[in-house]
Amino acid sequence: MKNTDLTGKASLLLTKSKLPEDWRNNGAQALRDVFEDAGYQTDLTLCETPQKIRECIVNETTPGDIVVIGGGDGTLNAVLDTVIEHKVVLLPLPLGTANDFARTLTLPNDPLLAARAAIHGQIAMLDIGQVNDQTFVNAASIGVPADARHRIDPLLKRTLGAISYAVANWQSWQEMTPMDLSVTCGDSPTQQLTLRQLTVTNGRYFGGGLRPSENKRPDDGRLHMFAIRDSVDTLSGMDIAAELLFGSVNDSDYALTMECDEITINGHDGAPILADGEIISKLPAHFTIHPGVLPVFAPNTFFDLITDDASKDGHVDIAQRYLVNDIACDTLDFAIRLQAIFPVAKGDVLKAACHDGARHLHDVSRQLELALRPYDLPTSSPDPDLHSLEELRDRVMGWLLDNADTRLAHGLKTRCDGLSAQTDQLDLAALPNDVQKPMRLLMDEIRRLGDIFAKLTTT
């Protein structure tokens, strides 16, 4: 489907219970204005359930209409098949708890900003995952995440958002019995595995901002699978959680990863399968991928992630675009991580390094953001719950370990090495002058922090 196939109509189908308070009182006028200002005829329907959204798509839209679905990942999962069957174009509006699908598309978490970014973008044809007879967009999990779904406290979810997932997963990790499974990925030999968790992803994010593979996209025609063995203890499980928060388990010592277009899992019959925040099926399971079947209105930043040097209409180009974007995003991520560790660090040297490093990196990040703004970079911002999730993880580590500072310093040294490796790839002379300055400041600060953390890991 192309932009030229659009009818010029946008149907706003919003989950009533998730509406911002001011939208309840004025008929979401601010949102309507976004689409009307862009030239679209706009209809608004407040829906109590996903079933009502499906009925509206069937009865009130025609092929080529844009359907703006306001809700969470579970709501989107429930309407996928209807969107595809009726040849309308999905525009997701992040009104849920995790909003992983919106995050995959690089949409901001603010619904008005997300609407503006998407409606001025273009149509992307995305893949859809399927497990047994049910489809999903983000990920499907067996084991700990599926068990944790039953443990989420609704009150905690309303007050703490994505942190409630971390609490429930912690409980499941401690209490759930590992599963004996037979796993076949594509043409690879079948493996007999005893696992705590197995997750199959189609999108880039799942579980409230976790990212299992740095390069996974929802339009690459592949399923990415990672599995956590039963031999992984609690502390190593925390390391996996940190890897998921900061980019990839592909090179993890604790997770088994594979990519293919078909996955079969047998064993532990009847165990639930969690997908996009909801239990949708049970074992045994057969996973497949349907490439390029879901039309979605995505912002230009989503397409900018495809290539390192492609210039888009209306964009000012910059050399090494993809690499510069990753460095800018990872710098802010690292600053947030240092800020989260500061209150749980015990030693004065680690506390000082985290305090000063967070402050310096935040300053560099602001300079980078201003310098990169003309180039529509960076393309994403950290999960607003990331700071709290990291602090929760590090507090738990502090409770359990006498050598927590050493382990934390080791993890921070790894982060420094990663950022340093990224900046080493840069051709600074090819960058604009106003970008070169903060990049040099970043390189100096990462070198300083890396030296401190290296010493702390050997003491």
PDB file of C-alpha atoms in Angstrom, residues 16-275:
ATOM      1  CA  LYS A  16     -12.358   5.326  26.490  1.00  0.00           C
ATOM      2  CA  SER A  17     -10.808   4.210  29.785  1.00  0.00           C
ATOM      3  CA  LYS A  18      -7.331   5.307  28.677  1.00  0.00           C
ATOM      4  CA  LEU A  19      -8.188   8.831  27.514  1.00  0.00           C
ATOM      5  CA  PRO A  20      -6.417  11.825  29.082  1.00  0.00           C
ATOM      6  CA  GLU A  21      -8.822  13.722  31.317  1.00  0.00           C
ATOM      7  CA  ASP A  22      -8.962  16.869  29.174  1.00  0.00           C
ATOM      8  CA  TRP A  23      -9.823  14.794  26.096  1.00  0.00           C
ATOM      9  CA  ARG A  24     -12.868  13.420  27.902  1.00  0.00           C
ATOM     10  CA  ASN A  25     -14.195  16.940  28.350  1.00  0.00           C
ATOM     11  CA  ASN A  26     -13.534  18.367  24.884  1.00  0.00           C
ATOM     12  CA  GLY A  27     -13.949  15.395  22.569  1.00  0.00           C
ATOM     13  CA  ALA A  28     -10.197  15.024  22.037  1.00  0.00           C
ATOM     14  CA  GLN A  29     -10.247  18.265  20.059  1.00  0.00           C
ATOM     15  CA  ALA A  30      -6.483  18.737  20.257  1.00  0.00           C
ATOM     16  CA  LEU A  31      -6.011  15.326  18.647  1.00  0.00           C
ATOM     17  CA  ARG A  32      -8.635  15.992  15.980  1.00  0.00           C
ATOM     18  CA  ASP A  33      -6.844  19.238  15.141  1.00  0.00           C
ATOM     19  CA  VAL A  34      -3.629  17.333  14.371  1.00  0.00           C
ATOM     20  CA  PHE A  35      -5.312  15.307  11.631  1.00  0.00           C
ATOM     21  CA  GLU A  36      -7.593  18.039  10.334  1.00  0.00           C
ATOM     22  CA  ASP A  37      -4.651  20.429  10.048  1.00  0.00           C
ATOM     23  CA  ALA A  38      -2.914  17.742   7.972  1.00  0.00           C
ATOM     24  CA  GLY A  39      -5.883  17.706   5.577  1.00  0.00           C
ATOM     25  CA  TYR A  40      -7.785  14.633   6.768  1.00  0.00           C
ATOM     26  CA  GLN A  41     -11.520  14.325   7.341  1.00  0.00           C
ATOM     27  CA  THR A  42     -11.693  13.093  10.933  1.00  0.00           C
ATOM     28  CA  ASP A  43     -14.265  11.024  12.830  1.00  0.00           C
ATOM     29  CA  LEU A  44     -13.986  10.207  16.534  1.00  0.00           C
ATOM     30  CA  THR A  45     -15.406   7.155  18.315  1.00  0.00           C
ATOM     31  CA  LEU A  46     -14.779   6.331  21.971  1.00  0.00           C
ATOM     32  CA  CYS A  47     -14.671   2.559  22.413  1.00  0.00           C
ATOM     33  CA  GLU A  48     -15.126   0.552  25.591  1.00  0.00           C
ATOM     34  CA  THR A  49     -13.427  -2.598  24.289  1.00  0.00           C
ATOM     35  CA  PRO A  50     -11.202  -3.861  21.459  1.00  0.00           C
ATOM     36  CA  GLN A  51     -14.292  -5.661  20.121  1.00  0.00           C
ATOM     37  CA  LYS A  52     -15.969  -2.277  19.632  1.00  0.00           C
ATOM     38  CA  ILE A  53     -12.886  -1.032  17.753  1.00  0.00           C
ATOM     39  CA  ARG A  54     -13.049  -4.052  15.455  1.00  0.00           C
ATOM     40  CA  GLU A  55     -16.747  -3.427  14.793  1.00  0.00           C
ATOM     41  CA  CYS A  56     -16.061   0.202  13.904  1.00  0.00           C
ATOM     42  CA  ILE A  57     -13.342  -0.820  11.435  1.00  0.00           C
ATOM     43  CA  VAL A  58     -15.673  -3.336   9.773  1.00  0.00           C
ATOM     44  CA  ASN A  59     -18.784  -1.143   9.639  1.00  0.00           C
ATOM     45  CA  GLU A  60     -17.504   2.431   9.393  1.00  0.00           C
ATOM     46  CA  THR A  61     -14.311   2.393   7.295  1.00  0.00           C
ATOM     47  CA  THR A  62     -13.322   1.718   3.708  1.00  0.00           C
ATOM     48  CA  PRO A  63      -9.979   0.499   2.284  1.00  0.00           C
ATOM     49  CA  GLY A  64      -7.429   3.294   2.356  1.00  0.00           C
ATOM     50  CA  ASP A  65      -8.816   4.955   5.493  1.00  0.00           C
ATOM     51  CA  ILE A  66      -6.407   5.636   8.349  1.00  0.00           C
ATOM     52  CA  VAL A  67      -7.511   4.111  11.652  1.00  0.00           C
ATOM     53  CA  VAL A  68      -5.954   5.794  14.664  1.00  0.00           C
ATOM     54  CA  ILE A  69      -6.043   3.209  17.449  1.00  0.00           C
ATOM     55  CA  GLY A  70      -5.619   4.697  20.911  1.00  0.00           C
ATOM     56  CA  GLY A  71      -4.707   2.108  23.510  1.00  0.00           C
ATOM     57  CA  GLY A  72      -1.900  -0.190  24.584  1.00  0.00           C
ATOM     58  CA  ASP A  73      -0.128  -3.105  22.923  1.00  0.00           C
ATOM     59  CA  GLY A  74      -2.892  -5.500  23.949  1.00  0.00           C
ATOM     60  CA  THR A  75      -5.479  -3.361  22.168  1.00  0.00           C
ATOM     61  CA  LEU A  76      -3.356  -3.256  19.013  1.00  0.00           C
ATOM     62  CA  ASN A  77      -2.878  -7.021  19.138  1.00  0.00           C
ATOM     63  CA  ALA A  78      -6.635  -7.497  19.297  1.00  0.00           C
ATOM     64  CA  VAL A  79      -7.326  -5.484  16.113  1.00  0.00           C
ATOM     65  CA  LEU A  80      -4.407  -6.581  13.885  1.00  0.00           C
ATOM     66  CA  ASP A  81      -6.297  -9.119  11.820  1.00  0.00           C
ATOM     67  CA  THR A  82      -9.202  -6.730  11.229  1.00  0.00           C
ATOM     68  CA  VAL A  83      -6.853  -3.948  10.073  1.00  0.00           C
ATOM     69  CA  ILE A  84      -5.197  -6.292   7.583  1.00  0.00           C
ATOM     70  CA  GLU A  85      -8.423  -7.864   6.312  1.00  0.00           C
ATOM     71  CA  HIS A  86     -10.147  -4.523   5.693  1.00  0.00           C
ATOM     72  CA  LYS A  87      -7.116  -2.875   4.057  1.00  0.00           C
ATOM     73  CA  VAL A  88      -7.057   0.175   6.302  1.00  0.00           C
ATOM     74  CA  VAL A  89      -3.846   1.816   7.526  1.00  0.00           C
ATOM     75  CA  LEU A  90      -2.997   1.612  11.213  1.00  0.00           C
ATOM     76  CA  LEU A  91      -1.703   4.617  13.132  1.00  0.00           C
ATOM     77  CA  PRO A  92      -0.991   3.614  16.753  1.00  0.00           C
ATOM     78  CA  LEU A  93      -1.556   6.204  19.464  1.00  0.00           C
ATOM     79  CA  PRO A  94       0.359   5.317  22.676  1.00  0.00           C
ATOM     80  CA  LEU A  95      -2.237   5.306  25.465  1.00  0.00           C
ATOM     81  CA  GLY A  96      -1.177   2.082  27.202  1.00  0.00           C
ATOM     82  CA  THR A  97       1.299   1.109  29.911  1.00  0.00           C
ATOM     83  CA  ALA A  98       4.199  -0.245  27.856  1.00  0.00           C
ATOM     84  CA  ASN A  99       3.549   1.098  24.317  1.00  0.00           C
ATOM     85  CA  ASP A 100       6.282  -1.128  22.858  1.00  0.00           C
ATOM     86  CA  PHE A 101       4.845  -1.063  19.333  1.00  0.00           C
ATOM     87  CA  ALA A 102       4.833   2.747  19.317  1.00  0.00           C
ATOM     88  CA  ARG A 103       8.394   2.713  20.673  1.00  0.00           C
ATOM     89  CA  THR A 104       9.465   0.358  17.871  1.00  0.00           C
ATOM     90  CA  LEU A 105       8.162   2.921  15.373  1.00  0.00           C
ATOM     91  CA  THR A 106      10.197   5.652  17.195  1.00  0.00           C
ATOM     92  CA  LEU A 107       6.969   7.414  18.204  1.00  0.00           C
ATOM     93  CA  PRO A 108       7.247   9.671  21.265  1.00  0.00           C
ATOM     94  CA  ASN A 109       5.246   8.647  24.324  1.00  0.00           C
ATOM     95  CA  ASP A 110       3.161  11.830  24.273  1.00  0.00           C
ATOM     96  CA  PRO A 111       0.065  10.986  22.175  1.00  0.00           C
ATOM     97  CA  LEU A 112      -0.195  14.400  20.486  1.00  0.00           C
ATOM     98  CA  LEU A 113       3.476  14.421  19.542  1.00  0.00           C
ATOM     99  CA  ALA A 114       3.126  10.827  18.335  1.00  0.00           C
ATOM    100  CA  ALA A 115       0.141  11.735  16.157  1.00  0.00           C
ATOM    101  CA  ARG A 116       1.982  14.680  14.575  1.00  0.00           C
ATOM    102  CA  ALA A 117       5.102  12.620  13.916  1.00  0.00           C
ATOM    103  CA  ALA A 118       3.177   9.741  12.336  1.00  0.00           C
ATOM    104  CA  ILE A 119       0.705  11.643  10.159  1.00  0.00           C
ATOM    105  CA  HIS A 120       3.547  13.553   8.515  1.00  0.00           C
ATOM    106  CA  GLY A 121       5.432  10.306   7.870  1.00  0.00           C
ATOM    107  CA  GLN A 122       4.719   7.551   5.371  1.00  0.00           C
ATOM    108  CA  ILE A 123       3.311   4.061   5.116  1.00  0.00           C
ATOM    109  CA  ALA A 124       5.455   1.126   6.235  1.00  0.00           C
ATOM    110  CA  MET A 125       4.511  -2.464   5.479  1.00  0.00           C
ATOM    111  CA  LEU A 126       5.371  -4.419   8.615  1.00  0.00           C
ATOM    112  CA  ASP A 127       5.697  -8.114   9.397  1.00  0.00           C
ATOM    113  CA  ILE A 128       3.311  -9.902  11.701  1.00  0.00           C
ATOM    114  CA  GLY A 129       4.249 -12.837  13.893  1.00  0.00           C
ATOM    115  CA  GLN A 130       1.886 -15.743  14.429  1.00  0.00           C
ATOM    116  CA  VAL A 131       1.825 -18.402  17.128  1.00  0.00           C
ATOM    117  CA  ASN A 132      -0.608 -21.243  16.454  1.00  0.00           C
ATOM    118  CA  ASP A 133      -3.668 -19.358  15.144  1.00  0.00           C
ATOM    119  CA  GLN A 134      -2.996 -16.023  16.897  1.00  0.00           C
ATOM    120  CA  THR A 135      -1.049 -13.031  15.538  1.00  0.00           C
ATOM    121  CA  PHE A 136       1.218 -10.624  17.411  1.00  0.00           C
ATOM    122  CA  VAL A 137       3.328  -7.551  16.603  1.00  0.00           C
ATOM    123  CA  ASN A 138       5.936  -7.286  19.370  1.00  0.00           C
ATOM    124  CA  ALA A 139       6.786 -10.574  21.038  1.00  0.00           C
ATOM    125  CA  ALA A 140       5.440 -13.843  22.390  1.00  0.00           C
ATOM    126  CA  SER A 141       6.900 -15.404  25.548  1.00  0.00           C
ATOM    127  CA  ILE A 142       6.762 -18.723  27.355  1.00  0.00           C
ATOM    128  CA  GLY A 143       7.869 -19.238  30.946  1.00  0.00           C
ATOM    129  CA  VAL A 144       8.601 -16.403  33.346  1.00  0.00           C
ATOM    130  CA  PRO A 145       6.873 -13.535  31.442  1.00  0.00           C
ATOM    131  CA  ALA A 146       3.708 -15.565  30.884  1.00  0.00           C
ATOM    132  CA  ASP A 147       3.629 -16.645  34.519  1.00  0.00           C
ATOM    133  CA  ALA A 148       4.292 -13.059  35.635  1.00  0.00           C
ATOM    134  CA  ARG A 149       1.237 -11.828  33.721  1.00  0.00           C
ATOM    135  CA  HIS A 150      -0.950 -13.485  36.336  1.00  0.00           C
ATOM    136  CA  ARG A 151       1.011 -11.854  39.151  1.00  0.00           C
ATOM    137  CA  ILE A 152       0.774  -8.202  38.063  1.00  0.00           C
ATOM    138  CA  ASP A 153      -1.006  -6.166  40.700  1.00  0.00           C
ATOM    139  CA  PRO A 154      -3.554  -3.903  38.895  1.00  0.00           C
ATOM    140  CA  LEU A 155      -3.088  -1.168  41.497  1.00  0.00           C
ATOM    141  CA  LEU A 156       0.702  -1.343  41.134  1.00  0.00           C
ATOM    142  CA  LYS A 157       0.333  -1.236  37.344  1.00  0.00           C
ATOM    143  CA  ARG A 158      -1.743   1.950  37.549  1.00  0.00           C
ATOM    144  CA  THR A 159       0.652   3.677  39.930  1.00  0.00           C
ATOM    145  CA  LEU A 160       4.067   2.438  38.746  1.00  0.00           C
ATOM    146  CA  GLY A 161       3.467   1.564  35.091  1.00  0.00           C
ATOM    147  CA  ALA A 162       6.169  -0.633  33.542  1.00  0.00           C
ATOM    148  CA  ILE A 163       7.866  -1.130  36.936  1.00  0.00           C
ATOM    149  CA  SER A 164       4.969  -3.422  37.884  1.00  0.00           C
ATOM    150  CA  TYR A 165       6.201  -5.818  35.166  1.00  0.00           C
ATOM    151  CA  ALA A 166       9.655  -5.915  36.743  1.00  0.00           C
ATOM    152  CA  VAL A 167       8.195  -6.757  40.163  1.00  0.00           C
ATOM    153  CA  ALA A 168       6.008  -9.549  38.759  1.00  0.00           C
ATOM    154  CA  ASN A 169       8.874 -11.001  36.708  1.00  0.00           C
ATOM    155  CA  TRP A 170      11.089 -11.020  39.799  1.00  0.00           C
ATOM    156  CA  GLN A 171       8.469 -13.037  41.687  1.00  0.00           C
ATOM    157  CA  SER A 172       8.089 -15.522  38.834  1.00  0.00           C
ATOM    158  CA  TRP A 173      11.846 -15.905  38.454  1.00  0.00           C
ATOM    159  CA  GLN A 174      12.104 -16.895  42.118  1.00  0.00           C
ATOM    160  CA  GLU A 175       9.130 -19.255  42.236  1.00  0.00           C
ATOM    161  CA  MET A 176       8.502 -20.784  38.808  1.00  0.00           C
ATOM    162  CA  THR A 177       9.761 -24.280  37.941  1.00  0.00           C
ATOM    163  CA  PRO A 178      11.916 -24.378  34.737  1.00  0.00           C
ATOM    164  CA  MET A 179      10.388 -25.996  31.654  1.00  0.00           C
ATOM    165  CA  ASP A 180      11.695 -28.946  29.600  1.00  0.00           C
ATOM    166  CA  LEU A 181      11.115 -27.996  25.950  1.00  0.00           C
ATOM    167  CA  SER A 182      11.933 -29.262  22.480  1.00  0.00           C
ATOM    168  CA  VAL A 183      12.864 -26.288  20.269  1.00  0.00           C
ATOM    169  CA  THR A 184      13.317 -26.293  16.480  1.00  0.00           C
ATOM    170  CA  CYS A 185      14.324 -23.064  14.722  1.00  0.00           C
ATOM    171  CA  GLY A 186      14.082 -23.212  10.921  1.00  0.00           C
ATOM    172  CA  ASP A 187      16.299 -25.942   9.462  1.00  0.00           C
ATOM    173  CA  SER A 188      18.524 -26.159  12.540  1.00  0.00           C
ATOM    174  CA  PRO A 189      18.580 -29.417  14.520  1.00  0.00           C
ATOM    175  CA  THR A 190      16.012 -29.767  17.277  1.00  0.00           C
ATOM    176  CA  GLN A 191      17.363 -28.914  20.726  1.00  0.00           C
ATOM    177  CA  GLN A 192      16.211 -30.323  24.061  1.00  0.00           C
ATOM    178  CA  LEU A 193      16.391 -27.437  26.520  1.00  0.00           C
ATOM    179  CA  THR A 194      15.469 -26.767  30.128  1.00  0.00           C
ATOM    180  CA  LEU A 195      14.493 -23.118  30.213  1.00  0.00           C
ATOM    181  CA  ARG A 196      13.226 -20.393  32.486  1.00  0.00           C
ATOM    182  CA  GLN A 197      12.025 -18.325  29.550  1.00  0.00           C
ATOM    183  CA  LEU A 198      11.738 -18.393  25.771  1.00  0.00           C
ATOM    184  CA  THR A 199      10.752 -15.257  23.856  1.00  0.00           C
ATOM    185  CA  VAL A 200      10.121 -14.863  20.133  1.00  0.00           C
ATOM    186  CA  THR A 201      10.194 -11.266  18.889  1.00  0.00           C
ATOM    187  CA  ASN A 202       8.965  -9.600  15.726  1.00  0.00           C
ATOM    188  CA  GLY A 203       9.241  -5.979  16.856  1.00  0.00           C
ATOM    189  CA  ARG A 204      12.200  -4.127  18.281  1.00  0.00           C
ATOM    190  CA  TYR A 205      10.850  -3.824  21.839  1.00  0.00           C
ATOM    191  CA  PHE A 206       8.759  -5.833  24.281  1.00  0.00           C
ATOM    192  CA  GLY A 207       7.992  -5.928  28.001  1.00  0.00           C
ATOM    193  CA  GLY A 208       8.023  -2.170  28.584  1.00  0.00           C
ATOM    194  CA  GLY A 209      11.144  -1.128  26.666  1.00  0.00           C
ATOM    195  CA  LEU A 210      13.288  -4.287  26.596  1.00  0.00           C
ATOM    196  CA  ARG A 211      15.288  -4.713  23.384  1.00  0.00           C
ATOM    197  CA  PRO A 212      16.582  -8.260  22.746  1.00  0.00           C
ATOM    198  CA  SER A 213      18.422  -7.535  19.483  1.00  0.00           C
ATOM    199  CA  GLU A 214      20.123  -4.322  18.455  1.00  0.00           C
ATOM    200  CA  ASN A 215      19.241  -4.692  14.770  1.00  0.00           C
ATOM    201  CA  LYS A 216      15.805  -6.331  14.931  1.00  0.00           C
ATOM    202  CA  ARG A 217      13.132  -4.537  12.916  1.00  0.00           C
ATOM    203  CA  PRO A 218       9.460  -5.392  12.322  1.00  0.00           C
ATOM    204  CA  ASP A 219      10.020  -5.419   8.549  1.00  0.00           C
ATOM    205  CA  ASP A 220      13.062  -7.700   8.195  1.00  0.00           C
ATOM    206  CA  GLY A 221      11.111 -10.907   7.526  1.00  0.00           C
ATOM    207  CA  ARG A 222      12.681 -12.781  10.441  1.00  0.00           C
ATOM    208  CA  LEU A 223      11.750 -13.947  13.931  1.00  0.00           C
ATOM    209  CA  HIS A 224      14.337 -13.452  16.662  1.00  0.00           C
ATOM    210  CA  MET A 225      14.339 -15.954  19.520  1.00  0.00           C
ATOM    211  CA  PHE A 226      16.190 -15.824  22.817  1.00  0.00           C
ATOM    212  CA  ALA A 227      16.031 -18.365  25.614  1.00  0.00           C
ATOM    213  CA  ILE A 228      17.270 -18.306  29.215  1.00  0.00           C
ATOM    214  CA  ARG A 229      18.468 -21.658  30.538  1.00  0.00           C
ATOM    215  CA  ASP A 230      17.542 -22.979  33.975  1.00  0.00           C
ATOM    216  CA  SER A 231      21.241 -22.897  34.959  1.00  0.00           C
ATOM    217  CA  VAL A 232      21.169 -19.075  34.936  1.00  0.00           C
ATOM    218  CA  ASP A 233      21.052 -17.964  38.565  1.00  0.00           C
ATOM    219  CA  THR A 234      19.293 -14.895  39.920  1.00  0.00           C
ATOM    220  CA  LEU A 235      22.306 -12.602  39.690  1.00  0.00           C
ATOM    221  CA  SER A 236      23.070 -13.614  36.116  1.00  0.00           C
ATOM    222  CA  GLY A 237      19.379 -13.103  35.368  1.00  0.00           C
ATOM    223  CA  MET A 238      19.863  -9.500  36.469  1.00  0.00           C
ATOM    224  CA  ASP A 239      22.708  -9.211  33.975  1.00  0.00           C
ATOM    225  CA  ILE A 240      20.365 -10.426  31.230  1.00  0.00           C
ATOM    226  CA  ALA A 241      17.807  -7.823  32.315  1.00  0.00           C
ATOM    227  CA  ALA A 242      20.467  -5.127  31.978  1.00  0.00           C
ATOM    228  CA  GLU A 243      21.415  -6.406  28.506  1.00  0.00           C
ATOM    229  CA  LEU A 244      17.759  -6.282  27.452  1.00  0.00           C
ATOM    230  CA  LEU A 245      17.431  -2.742  28.757  1.00  0.00           C
ATOM    231  CA  PHE A 246      20.515  -1.515  26.941  1.00  0.00           C
ATOM    232  CA  GLY A 247      20.393  -3.162  23.580  1.00  0.00           C
ATOM    233  CA  SER A 248      21.026  -6.850  22.903  1.00  0.00           C
ATOM    234  CA  VAL A 249      21.364 -10.383  24.225  1.00  0.00           C
ATOM    235  CA  ASN A 250      22.901 -11.600  20.947  1.00  0.00           C
ATOM    236  CA  ASP A 251      26.374 -11.774  22.503  1.00  0.00           C
ATOM    237  CA  SER A 252      25.243 -12.693  26.007  1.00  0.00           C
ATOM    238  CA  ASP A 253      26.936 -15.444  27.988  1.00  0.00           C
ATOM    239  CA  TYR A 254      23.594 -16.284  29.589  1.00  0.00           C
ATOM    240  CA  ALA A 255      21.055 -16.300  26.737  1.00  0.00           C
ATOM    241  CA  LEU A 256      20.735 -18.612  23.732  1.00  0.00           C
ATOM    242  CA  THR A 257      19.732 -16.668  20.591  1.00  0.00           C
ATOM    243  CA  MET A 258      18.620 -17.677  17.083  1.00  0.00           C
ATOM    244  CA  GLU A 259      16.935 -16.133  14.033  1.00  0.00           C
ATOM    245  CA  CYS A 260      14.704 -17.898  11.530  1.00  0.00           C
ATOM    246  CA  ASP A 261      11.262 -17.670   9.948  1.00  0.00           C
ATOM    247  CA  GLU A 262       9.650 -20.690  11.637  1.00  0.00           C
ATOM    248  CA  ILE A 263       9.938 -22.034  15.189  1.00  0.00           C
ATOM    249  CA  THR A 264       8.333 -25.120  16.709  1.00  0.00           C
ATOM    250  CA  ILE A 265       8.177 -25.728  20.468  1.00  0.00           C
ATOM    251  CA  ASN A 266       6.929 -28.889  22.149  1.00  0.00           C
ATOM    252  CA  GLY A 267       6.694 -29.948  25.771  1.00  0.00           C
ATOM    253  CA  HIS A 268       4.958 -28.678  28.878  1.00  0.00           C
ATOM    254  CA  ASP A 269       1.601 -28.875  27.078  1.00  0.00           C
ATOM    255  CA  GLY A 270      -0.930 -26.293  28.182  1.00  0.00           C
ATOM    256  CA  ALA A 271       1.596 -23.748  29.442  1.00  0.00           C
ATOM    257  CA  PRO A 272       0.396 -20.210  28.583  1.00  0.00           C
ATOM    258  CA  ILE A 273       1.914 -18.032  25.848  1.00  0.00           C
ATOM    259  CA  LEU A 274       2.008 -14.289  26.473  1.00  0.00           C
ATOM    260  CA  ALA A 275       1.975 -11.958  23.452  1.00  0.00           C
TER     261      ALA A 275
END
